Amino acid sequence: MSLSEERGLRCFIIYHRKQNTPPVLGRASVWELGLLRFSAGMSLMDTFAVIVTRRRVSLCFVTWNIAALMIMFLVSMIIHTGALVVDGEADDSHLEAHLKRLNKPAVKTMKTQHGDIFDCVPLYKQPAFDHPLLANHTIQMKPSFVPNMDDDANHIGSDPLISTKPQLEIESCPLGTVPIRRTQISDLRRVAKLQNYGKRDESDHERQEQAGVKLEHGGPYLGARGRINVWDIEVSDGEWSHSAIEMSDRKSDYIEAGWLVYPQLFGDSKTRLYTFWTDDGYQNTGCYNLLCPGFIQVNRNIPLGGVIQPTSSYNGKQYALNTDPKDMNWWLEIHGEPVGYWPKELFGGRFVGAMDLKWIGSILNTMSGHRMTTTMMGSGRFPEEGFRKAAFFHTVEVMDESGKYEQPTNHEFFQTNNKGCYEVDPVGEEIFFYFGGPGGRYAGCKSSIPFINSRSRRYIDQPSLITEAEYSAENVVVC
């Protein structure tokens, strides 16, 4: 009895095998179609069973017509989404295709002692110009004006502030190129969804703990600056901690810059220079650094995503975010040196002045319920410990319409959690403040640990992270 005459079910098998053929879906493989026969009397569950193995995807159908339609649908899925690529090699192929879009051809490549690879990419080949709104954009190499950046506040009391710029740890990129941290396949494997790589989840905004200064009245402001000291701190898995200047239009446009510790993004707990932006309130657009089209880098010496060294309580880095009154681009400057800018096209011409400003420490708390993470903010110490121990912001100023920086007068110190986790403490008449804390490492933080001696506030931590030389047994009691 021929197959066409047999009363039974037909099962189409789509499978692939390695061959030396032109790449299909980013790999050397070919998709083939076969036909199997099944006898009558199979159950409905068997009829529509989908069998997935490392080398095969099988789908069974009742009739030829349905089969034909479904095959067309499957082919469409394969072509447009690669949804049926199920084995590891195919997954790698998908990741490699994403890497190819992110990493641009380099004129020169350099590797740091921390394992980062920086590619020196021609200015007009950087990721920003993949953005459709920037196709005809002309690069602005520096702001059309120079704001008053005079700063003689180089001491806190009798203690000097030693300021340093983030360094590549290697030589500068050649003229006409900029350093871009190369994304590696291991970076992509750390994210749950590839399309979310380099982005910030909208829900993160509600799971943050913050402490610092905010300015929500007045404006619009054309710029903000502040000096931040930089620390090596500990961050829990899946979380981040940053100290930064944040600006927004009070609607959906946000930009920020400062230092960040984010193991899931960078693969380590190093302290790094970072930027972030979004024009739709973190829903779909924007990203960190240069991980999507947007920010335009012009500086060939200062790398976004680069490790900041040295880090200690003596090192204060001055960050400035300001807009160019002529071109309306938002600039990032470090020590008065332009790093790059967010072009006005990203925000549709809306973001011409900031309505909300923050100088803050911020952490992401992924703990459920009322529990508090042990991720550190600032230096991981409370503000009351002061200079050399606590993190601080200094020279907190806003830029007026004349391009002059001045201290704001309608600011507010704030913290989003109860005292005992992360705090802020203003010092003196100027806007200079300490901020931060250990989070759940401290016993008084939402009762994360059952007991602590009330005579002296001390940190509770793993034995390997705290010594008897620092805290005696009579000050700390762990039950």
mmCIF file of C-alpha atoms in Angstrom, residues 66-415:
data_model
loop_
_atom_site.group_PDB
_atom_site.id
_atom_site.type_symbol
_atom_site.label_atom_id
_atom_site.label_comp_id
_atom_site.label_asym_id
_atom_site.label_seq_id
_atom_site.Cartn_x
_atom_site.Cartn_y
_atom_site.Cartn_z
ATOM 1 C CA ILE A 66 -2.263 21.846 7.678
ATOM 2 C CA ALA A 67 1.267 20.537 7.372
ATOM 3 C CA ALA A 68 2.028 22.831 4.461
ATOM 4 C CA LEU A 69 0.733 25.866 6.313
ATOM 5 C CA MET A 70 2.661 25.001 9.431
ATOM 6 C CA ILE A 71 5.869 24.409 7.502
ATOM 7 C CA MET A 72 5.551 27.876 5.985
ATOM 8 C CA PHE A 73 5.043 29.283 9.475
ATOM 9 C CA LEU A 74 8.058 27.393 10.804
ATOM 10 C CA VAL A 75 10.274 28.607 7.992
ATOM 11 C CA SER A 76 9.137 32.154 8.695
ATOM 12 C CA MET A 77 9.969 31.745 12.376
ATOM 13 C CA ILE A 78 13.387 30.360 11.561
ATOM 14 C CA ILE A 79 14.222 33.139 9.138
ATOM 15 C CA HIS A 80 13.004 36.030 11.251
ATOM 16 C CA THR A 81 13.647 34.948 14.835
ATOM 17 C CA GLY A 82 15.722 31.802 14.881
ATOM 18 C CA ALA A 83 13.184 30.507 17.395
ATOM 19 C CA LEU A 84 13.845 26.865 16.579
ATOM 20 C CA VAL A 85 17.571 27.005 17.068
ATOM 21 C CA VAL A 86 17.805 24.907 20.180
ATOM 22 C CA ASP A 87 21.310 23.517 20.491
ATOM 23 C CA GLY A 88 24.248 25.273 22.126
ATOM 24 C CA GLU A 89 26.167 25.944 18.943
ATOM 25 C CA ALA A 90 23.183 27.666 17.393
ATOM 26 C CA ASP A 91 22.768 29.784 20.540
ATOM 27 C CA ASP A 92 26.397 30.853 20.229
ATOM 28 C CA SER A 93 25.755 31.763 16.623
ATOM 29 C CA HIS A 94 22.918 34.025 17.707
ATOM 30 C CA LEU A 95 25.161 35.659 20.309
ATOM 31 C CA GLU A 96 27.961 36.109 17.807
ATOM 32 C CA ALA A 97 25.599 37.887 15.446
ATOM 33 C CA HIS A 98 24.684 40.251 18.282
ATOM 34 C CA LEU A 99 28.362 40.807 19.050
ATOM 35 C CA LYS A 100 28.985 41.717 15.437
ATOM 36 C CA ARG A 101 26.375 44.459 15.688
ATOM 37 C CA LEU A 102 27.817 45.802 18.937
ATOM 38 C CA ASN A 103 31.552 45.617 18.229
ATOM 39 C CA LYS A 104 32.768 47.846 15.433
ATOM 40 C CA PRO A 105 35.897 47.368 13.285
ATOM 41 C CA ALA A 106 38.918 48.731 15.133
ATOM 42 C CA VAL A 107 41.963 50.647 14.005
ATOM 43 C CA LYS A 108 43.805 49.541 17.125
ATOM 44 C CA THR A 109 43.047 47.132 19.978
ATOM 45 C CA MET A 110 44.346 47.293 23.548
ATOM 46 C CA LYS A 111 43.928 45.018 26.574
ATOM 47 C CA THR A 112 44.031 46.217 30.169
ATOM 48 C CA GLN A 113 45.412 44.438 33.207
ATOM 49 C CA HIS A 114 41.819 43.756 34.278
ATOM 50 C CA GLY A 115 41.070 41.765 31.138
ATOM 51 C CA ASP A 116 39.051 44.444 29.354
ATOM 52 C CA ILE A 117 39.586 44.881 25.635
ATOM 53 C CA PHE A 118 39.243 48.371 24.183
ATOM 54 C CA ASP A 119 38.897 48.913 20.468
ATOM 55 C CA CYS A 120 39.913 52.230 18.944
ATOM 56 C CA VAL A 121 37.007 52.830 16.585
ATOM 57 C CA PRO A 122 36.776 55.660 14.021
ATOM 58 C CA LEU A 123 34.517 58.456 15.264
ATOM 59 C CA TYR A 124 31.834 57.962 12.627
ATOM 60 C CA LYS A 125 31.882 54.164 13.002
ATOM 61 C CA GLN A 126 30.916 54.132 16.698
ATOM 62 C CA PRO A 127 27.567 52.583 17.719
ATOM 63 C CA ALA A 128 25.749 55.927 17.993
ATOM 64 C CA PHE A 129 25.544 56.206 14.229
ATOM 65 C CA ASP A 130 23.472 53.043 13.966
ATOM 66 C CA HIS A 131 20.613 55.147 15.335
ATOM 67 C CA PRO A 132 18.275 56.152 12.482
ATOM 68 C CA LEU A 133 17.896 59.671 13.891
ATOM 69 C CA LEU A 134 21.670 60.193 13.753
ATOM 70 C CA ALA A 135 22.259 59.074 10.176
ATOM 71 C CA ASN A 136 23.092 62.620 9.047
ATOM 72 C CA HIS A 137 24.412 63.920 12.352
ATOM 73 C CA THR A 138 27.611 65.992 12.302
ATOM 74 C CA ILE A 139 29.865 65.299 15.272
ATOM 75 C CA GLN A 140 30.412 68.196 17.663
ATOM 76 C CA MET A 141 33.956 67.757 18.979
ATOM 77 C CA LYS A 142 33.514 70.137 21.923
ATOM 78 C CA PRO A 143 30.825 72.370 23.404
ATOM 79 C CA SER A 144 30.348 75.706 21.684
ATOM 80 C CA PHE A 145 30.856 77.406 25.032
ATOM 81 C CA VAL A 146 33.042 76.817 28.065
ATOM 82 C CA PRO A 147 31.175 77.069 31.382
ATOM 83 C CA ASN A 148 32.834 78.628 34.392
ATOM 84 C CA MET A 149 34.498 75.609 35.995
ATOM 85 C CA ASP A 150 36.593 77.490 38.582
ATOM 86 C CA ASP A 151 36.958 75.395 41.697
ATOM 87 C CA ASP A 152 39.167 76.341 44.592
ATOM 88 C CA ALA A 153 37.499 73.949 47.022
ATOM 89 C CA ASN A 154 40.390 71.513 47.178
ATOM 90 C CA HIS A 155 40.271 70.850 50.903
ATOM 91 C CA ILE A 156 37.870 69.421 53.449
ATOM 92 C CA GLY A 157 39.045 71.162 56.588
ATOM 93 C CA SER A 158 42.782 70.580 56.649
ATOM 94 C CA ASP A 159 42.603 67.492 54.437
ATOM 95 C CA PRO A 160 43.584 67.844 50.771
ATOM 96 C CA LEU A 161 41.474 66.472 47.940
ATOM 97 C CA ILE A 162 43.549 64.693 45.324
ATOM 98 C CA SER A 163 41.656 64.509 42.039
ATOM 99 C CA THR A 164 42.448 62.057 39.283
ATOM 100 C CA LYS A 165 40.857 61.181 35.961
ATOM 101 C CA PRO A 166 39.815 57.646 34.981
ATOM 102 C CA GLN A 167 42.681 56.061 33.112
ATOM 103 C CA LEU A 168 42.775 53.472 30.335
ATOM 104 C CA GLU A 169 45.866 51.929 31.916
ATOM 105 C CA ILE A 170 47.203 51.891 28.357
ATOM 106 C CA GLU A 171 48.038 54.475 25.734
ATOM 107 C CA SER A 172 45.443 56.754 24.162
ATOM 108 C CA CYS A 173 43.656 55.879 20.961
ATOM 109 C CA PRO A 174 44.945 57.418 17.707
ATOM 110 C CA LEU A 175 43.534 60.724 16.491
ATOM 111 C CA GLY A 176 40.131 60.343 14.883
ATOM 112 C CA THR A 177 39.232 57.272 16.969
ATOM 113 C CA VAL A 178 37.652 56.666 20.375
ATOM 114 C CA PRO A 179 38.074 53.816 22.900
ATOM 115 C CA ILE A 180 35.087 51.464 23.118
ATOM 116 C CA ARG A 181 35.008 48.544 25.535
ATOM 117 C CA ARG A 182 34.564 45.361 23.530
ATOM 118 C CA THR A 183 31.555 43.250 24.436
ATOM 119 C CA GLN A 184 32.487 39.575 24.714
ATOM 120 C CA ILE A 185 30.305 36.497 24.444
ATOM 121 C CA SER A 186 30.659 35.907 28.191
ATOM 122 C CA ASP A 187 29.012 39.306 28.784
ATOM 123 C CA LEU A 188 25.961 38.286 26.777
ATOM 124 C CA ARG A 189 25.647 34.936 28.528
ATOM 125 C CA ARG A 190 25.151 36.667 31.873
ATOM 126 C CA VAL A 191 21.830 38.235 30.865
ATOM 127 C CA ALA A 192 18.491 36.417 30.928
ATOM 128 C CA LYS A 193 17.233 38.107 27.769
ATOM 129 C CA LEU A 194 19.601 39.157 25.024
ATOM 130 C CA GLN A 195 17.477 42.155 24.079
ATOM 131 C CA ASN A 196 17.920 43.497 27.625
ATOM 132 C CA TYR A 197 21.724 43.547 27.497
ATOM 133 C CA GLY A 198 23.009 46.949 28.551
ATOM 134 C CA LYS A 199 19.546 48.202 29.456
ATOM 135 C CA ARG A 200 17.877 48.910 32.784
ATOM 136 C CA ASP A 201 14.615 47.198 33.573
ATOM 137 C CA GLU A 202 11.686 49.532 34.152
ATOM 138 C CA SER A 203 10.998 47.781 37.460
ATOM 139 C CA ASP A 204 14.511 48.662 38.678
ATOM 140 C CA HIS A 205 13.309 52.215 39.209
ATOM 141 C CA GLU A 206 10.940 50.999 41.934
ATOM 142 C CA ARG A 207 13.508 48.698 43.562
ATOM 143 C CA GLN A 208 16.196 51.313 44.133
ATOM 144 C CA GLU A 209 17.372 52.676 47.455
ATOM 145 C CA GLN A 210 18.828 56.183 47.254
ATOM 146 C CA ALA A 211 20.469 58.766 49.492
ATOM 147 C CA GLY A 212 21.671 62.229 48.548
ATOM 148 C CA VAL A 213 20.453 65.637 47.405
ATOM 149 C CA LYS A 214 17.611 66.366 45.010
ATOM 150 C CA LEU A 215 16.418 69.514 43.313
ATOM 151 C CA GLU A 216 12.813 69.342 42.165
ATOM 152 C CA HIS A 217 11.843 73.010 42.021
ATOM 153 C CA GLY A 218 12.976 75.871 39.862
ATOM 154 C CA GLY A 219 14.681 75.313 36.558
ATOM 155 C CA PRO A 220 15.010 74.555 33.837
ATOM 156 C CA TYR A 221 18.684 73.995 34.594
ATOM 157 C CA LEU A 222 21.272 73.822 31.845
ATOM 158 C CA GLY A 223 23.785 71.789 33.773
ATOM 159 C CA ALA A 224 24.973 70.265 37.034
ATOM 160 C CA ARG A 225 28.296 69.243 38.477
ATOM 161 C CA GLY A 226 29.720 67.614 41.546
ATOM 162 C CA ARG A 227 32.824 65.967 42.915
ATOM 163 C CA ILE A 228 32.477 62.341 43.972
ATOM 164 C CA ASN A 229 35.035 60.220 45.761
ATOM 165 C CA VAL A 230 35.416 56.696 44.444
ATOM 166 C CA TRP A 231 35.401 53.371 46.263
ATOM 167 C CA ASP A 232 35.809 49.649 45.765
ATOM 168 C CA ILE A 233 32.719 48.054 47.315
ATOM 169 C CA GLU A 234 30.853 44.755 47.456
ATOM 170 C CA VAL A 235 27.681 44.218 45.436
ATOM 171 C CA SER A 236 25.343 41.211 45.612
ATOM 172 C CA ASP A 237 24.588 39.036 42.584
ATOM 173 C CA GLY A 238 22.185 40.622 40.113
ATOM 174 C CA GLU A 239 22.441 44.043 41.759
ATOM 175 C CA TRP A 240 24.372 47.255 41.203
ATOM 176 C CA SER A 241 25.563 50.277 43.159
ATOM 177 C CA HIS A 242 26.407 53.672 41.744
ATOM 178 C CA SER A 243 27.218 57.218 42.778
ATOM 179 C CA ALA A 244 26.137 59.671 40.138
ATOM 180 C CA ILE A 245 24.558 62.887 38.951
ATOM 181 C CA GLU A 246 21.101 62.295 37.488
ATOM 182 C CA MET A 247 19.043 64.713 35.401
ATOM 183 C CA SER A 248 15.545 64.468 33.944
ATOM 184 C CA ASP A 249 12.821 66.526 32.344
ATOM 185 C CA ARG A 250 10.353 65.214 34.966
ATOM 186 C CA LYS A 251 8.671 63.150 32.244
ATOM 187 C CA SER A 252 10.505 60.398 30.390
ATOM 188 C CA ASP A 253 13.963 61.736 29.498
ATOM 189 C CA TYR A 254 16.842 60.828 31.829
ATOM 190 C CA ILE A 255 20.630 61.034 31.691
ATOM 191 C CA GLU A 256 23.156 60.166 34.381
ATOM 192 C CA ALA A 257 26.890 59.710 34.862
ATOM 193 C CA GLY A 258 29.262 58.731 37.637
ATOM 194 C CA TRP A 259 30.855 55.532 38.908
ATOM 195 C CA LEU A 260 29.254 52.105 38.979
ATOM 196 C CA VAL A 261 29.839 48.580 40.313
ATOM 197 C CA TYR A 262 27.732 46.090 38.358
ATOM 198 C CA PRO A 263 29.026 42.477 38.239
ATOM 199 C CA GLN A 264 26.261 41.168 35.964
ATOM 200 C CA LEU A 265 27.025 43.777 33.312
ATOM 201 C CA PHE A 266 30.827 43.804 33.478
ATOM 202 C CA GLY A 267 31.641 40.367 34.887
ATOM 203 C CA ASP A 268 33.551 41.694 37.910
ATOM 204 C CA SER A 269 33.224 43.981 40.920
ATOM 205 C CA LYS A 270 35.526 46.721 39.666
ATOM 206 C CA THR A 271 34.510 50.366 39.984
ATOM 207 C CA ARG A 272 33.915 51.832 36.533
ATOM 208 C CA LEU A 273 33.035 55.079 34.812
ATOM 209 C CA TYR A 274 29.536 54.920 33.370
ATOM 210 C CA THR A 275 26.738 56.805 31.662
ATOM 211 C CA PHE A 276 23.090 55.953 31.146
ATOM 212 C CA TRP A 277 20.182 57.452 29.210
ATOM 213 C CA THR A 278 16.576 56.783 28.240
ATOM 214 C CA ASP A 279 13.919 58.816 26.450
ATOM 215 C CA ASP A 280 10.875 56.750 27.442
ATOM 216 C CA GLY A 281 11.220 56.248 31.174
ATOM 217 C CA TYR A 282 13.316 53.041 30.983
ATOM 218 C CA GLN A 283 10.701 51.137 28.977
ATOM 219 C CA ASN A 284 12.428 50.352 25.687
ATOM 220 C CA THR A 285 15.113 52.895 24.845
ATOM 221 C CA GLY A 286 18.490 53.769 26.259
ATOM 222 C CA CYS A 287 21.403 51.858 27.735
ATOM 223 C CA TYR A 288 24.648 52.003 29.646
ATOM 224 C CA ASN A 289 27.656 53.591 27.980
ATOM 225 C CA LEU A 290 27.916 52.695 24.279
ATOM 226 C CA LEU A 291 25.935 49.442 24.381
ATOM 227 C CA CYS A 292 23.266 50.855 22.080
ATOM 228 C CA PRO A 293 23.112 53.699 19.559
ATOM 229 C CA GLY A 294 22.870 56.996 21.429
ATOM 230 C CA PHE A 295 25.773 58.580 23.309
ATOM 231 C CA ILE A 296 28.500 59.992 21.049
ATOM 232 C CA GLN A 297 32.043 59.700 22.413
ATOM 233 C CA VAL A 298 34.616 62.277 21.282
ATOM 234 C CA ASN A 299 37.400 61.802 23.841
ATOM 235 C CA ARG A 300 40.190 59.410 22.859
ATOM 236 C CA ASN A 301 41.659 59.183 26.367
ATOM 237 C CA ILE A 302 38.759 58.540 28.758
ATOM 238 C CA PRO A 303 36.908 55.243 28.203
ATOM 239 C CA LEU A 304 33.327 54.657 29.254
ATOM 240 C CA GLY A 305 33.218 51.401 31.179
ATOM 241 C CA GLY A 306 36.872 51.744 32.099
ATOM 242 C CA VAL A 307 38.097 50.759 35.558
ATOM 243 C CA ILE A 308 38.761 53.816 37.734
ATOM 244 C CA GLN A 309 42.083 53.664 39.525
ATOM 245 C CA PRO A 310 43.174 54.344 42.149
ATOM 246 C CA THR A 311 40.101 54.186 44.373
ATOM 247 C CA SER A 312 40.347 55.512 47.910
ATOM 248 C CA SER A 313 38.850 58.121 50.188
ATOM 249 C CA TYR A 314 41.339 60.670 48.905
ATOM 250 C CA ASN A 315 40.285 60.606 45.261
ATOM 251 C CA GLY A 316 37.505 62.967 44.238
ATOM 252 C CA LYS A 317 36.430 63.001 40.609
ATOM 253 C CA GLN A 318 34.593 65.995 39.277
ATOM 254 C CA TYR A 319 31.738 65.185 36.919
ATOM 255 C CA ALA A 320 29.706 67.733 34.990
ATOM 256 C CA LEU A 321 26.579 67.264 32.901
ATOM 257 C CA ASN A 322 25.529 70.313 30.934
ATOM 258 C CA THR A 323 23.732 71.263 27.767
ATOM 259 C CA ASP A 324 25.128 73.420 25.000
ATOM 260 C CA PRO A 325 22.838 76.484 24.710
ATOM 261 C CA LYS A 326 23.608 76.744 21.004
ATOM 262 C CA ASP A 327 23.300 73.130 19.848
ATOM 263 C CA MET A 328 21.196 71.774 22.765
ATOM 264 C CA ASN A 329 23.308 68.622 23.093
ATOM 265 C CA TRP A 330 23.858 67.280 26.620
ATOM 266 C CA TRP A 331 27.573 67.006 27.428
ATOM 267 C CA LEU A 332 29.504 64.868 29.897
ATOM 268 C CA GLU A 333 32.701 66.463 31.158
ATOM 269 C CA ILE A 334 35.246 65.145 33.635
ATOM 270 C CA HIS A 335 37.619 67.697 35.139
ATOM 271 C CA GLY A 336 36.525 70.142 32.446
ATOM 272 C CA GLU A 337 37.506 67.707 29.688
ATOM 273 C CA PRO A 338 34.679 66.803 27.259
ATOM 274 C CA VAL A 339 34.053 63.053 27.066
ATOM 275 C CA GLY A 340 31.047 63.041 24.742
ATOM 276 C CA TYR A 341 27.411 63.995 24.489
ATOM 277 C CA TRP A 342 23.836 62.850 24.077
ATOM 278 C CA PRO A 343 22.645 64.523 20.862
ATOM 279 C CA LYS A 344 19.384 66.446 21.003
ATOM 280 C CA GLU A 345 17.894 64.130 18.353
ATOM 281 C CA LEU A 346 17.667 61.316 20.931
ATOM 282 C CA PHE A 347 15.069 63.268 22.885
ATOM 283 C CA GLY A 348 13.121 64.720 19.987
ATOM 284 C CA GLY A 349 14.078 68.260 20.948
ATOM 285 C CA ARG A 350 12.153 67.974 24.248
ATOM 286 C CA PHE A 351 15.013 67.775 26.726
ATOM 287 C CA VAL A 352 16.320 71.348 26.557
ATOM 288 C CA GLY A 353 16.596 71.878 30.297
ATOM 289 C CA ALA A 354 16.553 69.709 33.410
ATOM 290 C CA MET A 355 13.654 70.030 35.833
ATOM 291 C CA ASP A 356 14.836 67.384 38.312
ATOM 292 C CA LEU A 357 18.429 66.959 39.485
ATOM 293 C CA LYS A 358 19.965 64.453 41.875
ATOM 294 C CA TRP A 359 23.422 63.940 43.335
ATOM 295 C CA ILE A 360 23.038 60.507 44.844
ATOM 296 C CA GLY A 361 24.207 57.121 45.858
ATOM 297 C CA SER A 362 21.865 54.430 44.562
ATOM 298 C CA ILE A 363 21.626 50.652 44.810
ATOM 299 C CA LEU A 364 19.343 48.011 43.325
ATOM 300 C CA ASN A 365 17.655 45.838 45.960
ATOM 301 C CA THR A 366 16.371 42.556 44.519
ATOM 302 C CA MET A 367 15.409 41.059 47.881
ATOM 303 C CA SER A 368 11.751 40.136 48.255
ATOM 304 C CA GLY A 369 9.396 41.245 50.982
ATOM 305 C CA HIS A 370 10.831 43.711 53.463
ATOM 306 C CA ARG A 371 14.325 42.285 53.435
ATOM 307 C CA MET A 372 17.278 44.503 52.626
ATOM 308 C CA THR A 373 20.215 43.569 50.424
ATOM 309 C CA THR A 374 23.807 43.616 51.646
ATOM 310 C CA THR A 375 24.918 45.602 48.587
ATOM 311 C CA MET A 376 26.989 48.589 49.722
ATOM 312 C CA MET A 377 26.248 52.206 48.829
ATOM 313 C CA GLY A 378 29.002 54.825 48.665
ATOM 314 C CA SER A 379 31.906 53.376 50.632
ATOM 315 C CA GLY A 380 29.725 50.901 52.501
ATOM 316 C CA ARG A 381 30.120 53.025 55.648
ATOM 317 C CA PHE A 382 27.656 55.359 57.330
ATOM 318 C CA PRO A 383 28.001 59.133 56.787
ATOM 319 C CA GLU A 384 28.758 59.739 60.473
ATOM 320 C CA GLU A 385 32.189 58.150 60.036
ATOM 321 C CA GLY A 386 33.254 61.178 58.012
ATOM 322 C CA PHE A 387 36.270 61.901 55.866
ATOM 323 C CA ARG A 388 38.539 59.040 54.799
ATOM 324 C CA LYS A 389 35.809 56.505 55.596
ATOM 325 C CA ALA A 390 32.463 57.661 54.184
ATOM 326 C CA ALA A 391 31.611 58.563 50.593
ATOM 327 C CA PHE A 392 30.901 62.209 49.834
ATOM 328 C CA PHE A 393 29.703 64.679 47.229
ATOM 329 C CA HIS A 394 31.453 68.040 47.103
ATOM 330 C CA THR A 395 31.064 71.143 44.907
ATOM 331 C CA VAL A 396 27.394 70.450 44.202
ATOM 332 C CA GLU A 397 26.332 73.169 41.762
ATOM 333 C CA VAL A 398 23.898 73.928 38.951
ATOM 334 C CA MET A 399 24.481 75.924 35.785
ATOM 335 C CA ASP A 400 22.293 78.926 35.054
ATOM 336 C CA GLU A 401 21.350 80.355 31.665
ATOM 337 C CA SER A 402 24.535 82.452 31.554
ATOM 338 C CA GLY A 403 26.704 79.346 31.759
ATOM 339 C CA LYS A 404 27.812 80.042 35.318
ATOM 340 C CA TYR A 405 27.832 77.394 38.028
ATOM 341 C CA GLU A 406 26.348 78.286 41.396
ATOM 342 C CA GLN A 407 25.044 76.497 44.452
ATOM 343 C CA PRO A 408 21.331 75.683 44.392
ATOM 344 C CA THR A 409 19.197 77.206 47.115
ATOM 345 C CA ASN A 410 16.077 75.056 46.986
ATOM 346 C CA HIS A 411 17.615 71.624 47.400
ATOM 347 C CA GLU A 412 16.526 68.834 49.716
ATOM 348 C CA PHE A 413 18.507 66.072 51.415
ATOM 349 C CA PHE A 414 16.708 62.751 51.216
ATOM 350 C CA GLN A 415 16.940 58.991 51.686
#
